[in-house]
mmCIF file of C-alpha atoms in Angstrom:
data_model
loop_
_atom_site.group_PDB
_atom_site.id
_atom_site.type_symbol
_atom_site.label_atom_id
_atom_site.label_comp_id
_atom_site.label_asym_id
_atom_site.label_seq_id
_atom_site.Cartn_x
_atom_site.Cartn_y
_atom_site.Cartn_z
ATOM 1 C CA MET P 178 27.301 10.601 12.223
ATOM 2 C CA THR P 179 24.582 9.662 9.760
ATOM 3 C CA LEU P 180 21.274 8.344 11.072
ATOM 4 C CA THR P 181 20.235 5.308 9.044
ATOM 5 C CA ILE P 182 16.550 4.509 8.592
ATOM 6 C CA VAL P 183 15.801 1.115 7.073
ATOM 7 C CA SER P 184 12.708 0.784 4.885
ATOM 8 C CA LEU P 185 11.856 -2.924 4.861
ATOM 9 C CA LEU P 186 10.453 -4.520 1.692
ATOM 10 C CA PRO P 187 9.250 -1.260 0.097
ATOM 11 C CA SER P 188 8.566 -3.061 -3.199
ATOM 12 C CA LEU P 189 6.004 -5.300 -1.467
ATOM 13 C CA GLN P 190 4.899 -3.407 1.634
ATOM 14 C CA ASN P 191 3.884 0.044 0.419
ATOM 15 C CA THR P 192 0.262 -0.332 -0.656
ATOM 16 C CA ASN P 193 -0.901 2.741 1.261
ATOM 17 C CA GLY P 194 2.304 4.726 0.967
ATOM 18 C CA ASP P 195 3.303 3.635 4.461
ATOM 19 C CA ALA P 196 6.906 2.922 3.472
ATOM 20 C CA GLU P 197 7.207 6.706 3.064
ATOM 21 C CA ASN P 198 7.203 7.009 6.852
ATOM 22 C CA ALA P 199 10.933 6.386 6.479
ATOM 23 C CA VAL P 200 11.239 9.501 4.299
ATOM 24 C CA VAL P 201 9.368 11.517 6.926
ATOM 25 C CA LEU P 202 11.964 10.550 9.533
ATOM 26 C CA GLU P 203 14.812 11.323 7.163
ATOM 27 C CA SER P 204 13.384 14.725 6.222
ATOM 28 C CA ARG P 205 12.695 15.796 9.797
ATOM 29 C CA ALA P 206 16.186 14.733 10.838
ATOM 30 C CA ARG P 207 17.704 16.805 8.016
ATOM 31 C CA TRP P 208 15.548 19.811 8.928
ATOM 32 C CA ALA P 209 17.016 19.497 12.423
ATOM 33 C CA GLY P 210 20.511 19.791 10.966
ATOM 34 C CA LEU P 211 21.324 16.084 11.242
ATOM 35 C CA ASP P 212 22.702 13.779 8.566
ATOM 36 C CA ALA P 213 20.227 11.025 7.692
ATOM 37 C CA ARG P 214 19.551 8.510 4.969
ATOM 38 C CA VAL P 215 16.937 5.900 4.026
ATOM 39 C CA VAL P 216 18.163 2.459 2.986
ATOM 40 C CA ALA P 217 15.725 0.199 1.143
ATOM 41 C CA VAL P 218 16.153 -3.393 2.341
ATOM 42 C CA GLU P 219 14.529 -6.123 0.264
ATOM 43 C CA SER P 220 16.669 -8.943 1.702
ATOM 44 C CA ALA P 221 19.391 -9.526 4.280
ATOM 45 C CA SER P 222 22.071 -8.751 1.690
ATOM 46 C CA ASP P 223 20.855 -5.129 1.561
ATOM 47 C CA LEU P 224 21.320 -4.481 5.275
ATOM 48 C CA PRO P 225 23.591 -1.578 6.234
ATOM 49 C CA GLU P 226 26.175 -2.021 8.963
ATOM 50 C CA HIS P 227 24.283 0.206 11.406
ATOM 51 C CA VAL P 228 20.532 0.788 11.839
ATOM 52 C CA ASP P 229 18.900 3.613 13.826
ATOM 53 C CA ALA P 230 15.232 2.991 12.951
ATOM 54 C CA VAL P 231 13.118 0.576 10.917
ATOM 55 C CA VAL P 232 9.909 1.156 8.942
ATOM 56 C CA LEU P 233 7.761 -1.694 7.597
ATOM 57 C CA GLY P 234 4.715 -0.664 5.603
ATOM 58 C CA SER P 235 1.524 -2.475 4.682
ATOM 59 C CA GLY P 236 1.018 -4.721 1.674
ATOM 60 C CA SER P 237 -1.756 -6.673 0.021
ATOM 61 C CA ASP P 238 -2.834 -10.099 1.238
ATOM 62 C CA ALA P 239 -1.529 -11.470 -2.055
ATOM 63 C CA SER P 240 2.005 -10.576 -0.959
ATOM 64 C CA LEU P 241 1.774 -11.989 2.583
ATOM 65 C CA ASP P 242 3.584 -15.248 1.864
ATOM 66 C CA ILE P 243 6.474 -13.756 -0.094
ATOM 67 C CA SER P 244 6.846 -10.895 2.399
ATOM 68 C CA ARG P 245 6.953 -13.385 5.267
ATOM 69 C CA GLU P 246 9.573 -15.467 3.452
ATOM 70 C CA ARG P 247 11.809 -12.435 2.994
ATOM 71 C CA LEU P 248 11.308 -11.260 6.580
ATOM 72 C CA LEU P 249 12.334 -14.701 7.840
ATOM 73 C CA GLY P 250 15.798 -13.919 6.483
ATOM 74 C CA LEU P 251 15.828 -10.859 8.766
ATOM 75 C CA VAL P 252 14.199 -12.323 11.872
ATOM 76 C CA ASP P 253 17.398 -12.439 13.930
ATOM 77 C CA GLU P 254 18.066 -8.779 13.179
ATOM 78 C CA LEU P 255 14.469 -7.792 13.941
ATOM 79 C CA ARG P 256 14.615 -9.535 17.310
ATOM 80 C CA ARG P 257 17.961 -7.937 18.111
ATOM 81 C CA TRP P 258 16.737 -4.478 17.117
ATOM 82 C CA GLY P 259 13.651 -4.897 19.280
ATOM 83 C CA THR P 260 15.770 -5.977 22.239
ATOM 84 C CA GLU P 261 18.305 -3.189 21.786
ATOM 85 C CA GLY P 262 15.689 -0.433 21.595
ATOM 86 C CA VAL P 263 15.935 0.392 17.895
ATOM 87 C CA PRO P 264 12.597 2.066 17.001
ATOM 88 C CA ILE P 265 10.517 -0.120 14.693
ATOM 89 C CA LEU P 266 7.309 1.191 13.115
ATOM 90 C CA ALA P 267 5.143 -1.442 11.393
ATOM 91 C CA VAL P 268 1.824 -0.655 9.707
ATOM 92 C CA GLY P 269 -1.055 -2.868 8.578
ATOM 93 C CA THR P 270 0.026 -6.239 7.241
ATOM 94 C CA GLY P 271 3.637 -5.371 8.068
ATOM 95 C CA TRP P 272 2.606 -5.236 11.712
ATOM 96 C CA GLU P 273 0.606 -8.468 11.388
ATOM 97 C CA LEU P 274 3.642 -10.240 9.936
ATOM 98 C CA LEU P 275 5.622 -9.295 13.049
ATOM 99 C CA SER P 276 2.899 -10.780 15.277
ATOM 100 C CA TRP P 277 2.169 -14.376 16.265
ATOM 101 C CA GLY P 278 0.401 -14.871 12.953
ATOM 102 C CA ILE P 279 -2.469 -14.102 10.604
ATOM 103 C CA GLU P 280 -5.686 -16.093 10.253
ATOM 104 C CA ARG P 281 -7.275 -15.797 6.811
ATOM 105 C CA ALA P 282 -10.997 -15.891 6.095
ATOM 106 C CA ASP P 283 -10.572 -19.176 4.177
ATOM 107 C CA GLY P 284 -9.209 -20.896 7.292
ATOM 108 C CA SER P 285 -5.563 -20.849 6.259
ATOM 109 C CA THR P 286 -2.927 -19.159 8.369
ATOM 110 C CA VAL P 287 0.311 -17.271 7.905
ATOM 111 C CA GLU P 288 2.764 -17.823 10.736
ATOM 112 C CA GLY P 289 4.166 -14.567 12.054
ATOM 113 C CA LEU P 290 7.668 -13.791 13.247
ATOM 114 C CA GLY P 291 6.618 -13.445 16.903
ATOM 115 C CA ILE P 292 8.236 -10.048 17.438
ATOM 116 C CA VAL P 293 5.104 -8.554 19.040
ATOM 117 C CA ALA P 294 2.169 -10.055 20.938
ATOM 118 C CA GLY P 295 -1.164 -10.777 19.254
ATOM 119 C CA ARG P 296 -2.465 -11.971 15.903
ATOM 120 C CA GLY P 297 -4.711 -10.898 13.068
ATOM 121 C CA VAL P 298 -8.111 -12.625 12.900
ATOM 122 C CA PRO P 299 -10.849 -12.364 10.226
ATOM 123 C CA ARG P 300 -13.791 -10.037 10.672
ATOM 124 C CA ALA P 301 -17.184 -10.163 8.955
ATOM 125 C CA ARG P 302 -16.583 -7.085 6.815
ATOM 126 C CA ARG P 303 -13.732 -4.772 5.899
ATOM 127 C CA ILE P 304 -13.331 -1.622 7.960
ATOM 128 C CA THR P 305 -12.466 1.657 6.213
ATOM 129 C CA GLY P 306 -12.648 5.180 7.537
ATOM 130 C CA ASP P 307 -11.166 7.742 9.899
ATOM 131 C CA LEU P 308 -9.337 6.437 12.958
ATOM 132 C CA ILE P 309 -8.579 8.697 15.928
ATOM 133 C CA VAL P 310 -6.432 7.353 18.764
ATOM 134 C CA GLN P 311 -5.412 8.829 22.115
ATOM 135 C CA VAL P 312 -1.837 7.835 22.893
ATOM 136 C CA PRO P 313 -0.143 8.388 26.270
ATOM 137 C CA ARG P 314 2.574 11.105 26.268
ATOM 138 C CA ILE P 315 1.914 11.884 22.600
ATOM 139 C CA GLY P 316 -1.742 12.910 22.330
ATOM 140 C CA GLN P 317 -4.250 12.320 19.597
ATOM 141 C CA LEU P 318 -3.156 10.501 16.458
ATOM 142 C CA VAL P 319 -5.203 10.667 13.277
ATOM 143 C CA GLY P 320 -5.203 8.405 10.263
ATOM 144 C CA PHE P 321 -7.196 6.149 8.009
ATOM 145 C CA GLU P 322 -7.893 2.496 8.718
ATOM 146 C CA ASN P 323 -8.483 -0.058 5.977
ATOM 147 C CA HIS P 324 -8.358 -3.659 7.163
ATOM 148 C CA ALA P 325 -10.310 -6.900 6.909
ATOM 149 C CA ARG P 326 -8.960 -8.340 10.171
ATOM 150 C CA ASP P 327 -9.237 -7.527 13.837
ATOM 151 C CA TYR P 328 -6.221 -7.853 16.112
ATOM 152 C CA VAL P 329 -6.365 -9.852 19.347
ATOM 153 C CA GLY P 330 -3.876 -10.768 22.054
ATOM 154 C CA ALA P 331 -2.347 -7.320 22.524
ATOM 155 C CA GLU P 332 -4.846 -6.033 25.089
ATOM 156 C CA ALA P 333 -2.105 -5.543 27.677
ATOM 157 C CA SER P 334 0.105 -3.451 25.394
ATOM 158 C CA PRO P 335 -1.966 -1.267 23.014
ATOM 159 C CA LEU P 336 -0.599 1.831 21.320
ATOM 160 C CA GLY P 337 -3.622 3.812 22.512
ATOM 161 C CA ARG P 338 -7.371 4.128 23.022
ATOM 162 C CA VAL P 339 -9.779 4.563 20.108
ATOM 163 C CA ARG P 340 -11.660 7.883 20.068
ATOM 164 C CA ALA P 341 -13.282 7.259 16.679
ATOM 165 C CA GLY P 342 -13.141 4.259 14.363
ATOM 166 C CA THR P 343 -12.546 0.579 15.064
ATOM 167 C CA GLY P 344 -8.832 -0.020 15.639
ATOM 168 C CA ASN P 345 -8.091 -3.518 16.888
ATOM 169 C CA GLY P 346 -11.811 -4.330 17.004
ATOM 170 C CA ARG P 347 -13.707 -7.019 18.949
ATOM 171 C CA GLY P 348 -15.003 -4.315 21.292
ATOM 172 C CA SER P 349 -11.538 -3.692 22.755
ATOM 173 C CA GLY P 350 -11.609 0.067 22.264
ATOM 174 C CA GLN P 351 -7.881 -0.207 21.603
ATOM 175 C CA GLU P 352 -5.610 0.453 18.665
ATOM 176 C CA GLY P 353 -2.258 -0.992 17.769
ATOM 177 C CA VAL P 354 0.434 -2.502 19.923
ATOM 178 C CA ARG P 355 3.495 -1.032 21.581
ATOM 179 C CA MET P 356 6.211 -3.205 23.047
ATOM 180 C CA GLY P 357 9.189 -1.100 24.063
ATOM 181 C CA ASP P 358 10.215 0.810 20.960
ATOM 182 C CA VAL P 359 8.310 -1.471 18.572
ATOM 183 C CA ILE P 360 5.029 0.030 17.349
ATOM 184 C CA GLY P 361 2.327 -1.675 15.294
ATOM 185 C CA THR P 362 -0.682 0.265 14.019
ATOM 186 C CA HIS P 363 -3.583 0.320 11.562
ATOM 187 C CA LEU P 364 -3.027 4.066 11.012
ATOM 188 C CA HIS P 365 -2.358 4.890 7.378
ATOM 189 C CA GLY P 366 -1.618 8.328 6.089
ATOM 190 C CA PRO P 367 1.368 7.847 6.231
ATOM 191 C CA VAL P 368 0.993 8.048 9.998
ATOM 192 C CA LEU P 369 4.199 10.024 10.616
ATOM 193 C CA ALA P 370 3.336 12.671 8.030
ATOM 194 C CA LYS P 371 -0.077 13.200 9.633
ATOM 195 C CA ASN P 372 1.257 13.055 13.199
ATOM 196 C CA PRO P 373 4.557 14.926 13.631
ATOM 197 C CA ARG P 374 4.549 14.351 17.395
ATOM 198 C CA LEU P 375 4.844 10.617 16.850
ATOM 199 C CA ALA P 376 7.606 11.184 14.291
ATOM 200 C CA ASP P 377 9.500 13.394 16.708
ATOM 201 C CA SER P 378 9.136 10.887 19.544
ATOM 202 C CA ILE P 379 10.795 8.283 17.318
ATOM 203 C CA LEU P 380 13.520 10.718 16.288
ATOM 204 C CA GLU P 381 14.174 11.646 19.918
ATOM 205 C CA ARG P 382 14.670 7.965 20.694
ATOM 206 C CA MET P 383 16.949 7.497 17.680
ATOM 207 C CA CYS P 384 19.073 10.484 18.656
ATOM 208 C CA SER P 385 19.218 9.502 22.309
ATOM 209 C CA ARG P 386 20.641 6.107 21.361
ATOM 210 C CA ALA P 387 23.140 7.791 19.040
ATOM 211 C CA GLY P 388 24.243 10.394 21.587
ATOM 212 C CA LEU P 389 22.753 13.256 19.557
ATOM 213 C CA ALA P 390 20.386 16.079 20.439
ATOM 214 C CA TYR P 391 17.171 16.489 18.490
ATOM 215 C CA THR P 392 15.339 19.801 18.101
ATOM 216 C CA PRO P 393 12.812 20.133 15.230
ATOM 217 C CA GLY P 394 14.008 22.588 12.582
ATOM 218 C CA ALA P 395 12.319 25.667 11.136
ATOM 219 C CA GLN P 396 11.044 23.772 8.094
ATOM 220 C CA ALA P 397 9.373 21.254 10.403
ATOM 221 C CA ALA P 398 7.324 24.079 11.937
ATOM 222 C CA VAL P 399 6.057 25.074 8.494
ATOM 223 C CA VAL P 400 5.121 21.517 7.531
ATOM 224 C CA ASP P 401 3.603 20.860 10.941
ATOM 225 C CA GLY P 402 1.223 23.760 10.382
ATOM 226 C CA TYR P 403 -0.212 21.969 7.348
ATOM 227 C CA ALA P 404 -0.422 18.716 9.295
ATOM 228 C CA GLU P 405 -2.197 20.462 12.170
ATOM 229 C CA SER P 406 -4.806 21.975 9.844
ATOM 230 C CA ALA P 407 -5.448 18.593 8.256
ATOM 231 C CA ARG P 408 -5.585 16.950 11.678
ATOM 232 C CA HIS P 409 -8.204 19.367 12.973
ATOM 233 C CA ALA P 410 -10.281 18.888 9.830
ATOM 234 C CA GLN P 411 -10.185 15.122 10.322
ATOM 235 C CA LEU P 412 -11.073 15.429 14.004
ATOM 236 C CA LYS P 413 -14.046 17.625 13.119
ATOM 237 C CA ALA P 414 -15.224 15.182 10.455
ATOM 238 C CA ALA P 415 -14.973 12.337 12.942
ATOM 239 C CA GLY P 416 -16.842 14.294 15.610
ATOM 240 C CA VAL P 417 -13.916 14.286 18.049
ATOM 241 C CA ALA P 418 -12.909 17.393 19.990
ATOM 242 C CA PRO P 419 -9.195 18.249 20.015
ATOM 243 C CA ALA P 420 -7.661 17.101 23.290
ATOM 244 C CA ASP P 421 -4.122 18.449 22.973
#
């Protein structure tokens, strides 16, 4: 069996390299001795017959309308995947497009697909910098946030608690959203390359659904050593003590 990871709209939603999270999943699956592939999906006609995980990266605000239009052609599949437990990782504007909607600073709005709770709302100034998040059952996640909107309406279902940085903002102390196996986050990096534990948790879910066993391979241990060194350096720079 070949695990199929769909990379949604990589031509539009890859401003911060977040579409490469799909490659991280593919690589770690292969290192574990599993067959895996990444399928780039720009429209419904590109969809493979079977999907084991979905990655939707972040794009510029200039591409919001065209990205939304293309995602509308996939909304039935996105809702079905979310209901069936297919892991979906959405970052930045990709996450916002799956929400209730996006409010722009000029007063206009972009209607979301309603896959996850909450919406993006304007903030006074853009936030950039290190973001450290404590996530239940996974530990500390590190990344870089770069967004001009806060996120409200997901207070009951955050991905985790902010240890350093802003995250969802508005004084919530929270970052991201998690609804079942659908994850939305501001964490760039790409997040799965910087945080192998999160990648492995997604792969474990993928394999469980497919009736496969997942054990990280030897090459993963080598790469994870680099990620761990970088993670500790980022924690130190952010003034956060390692907690796991």
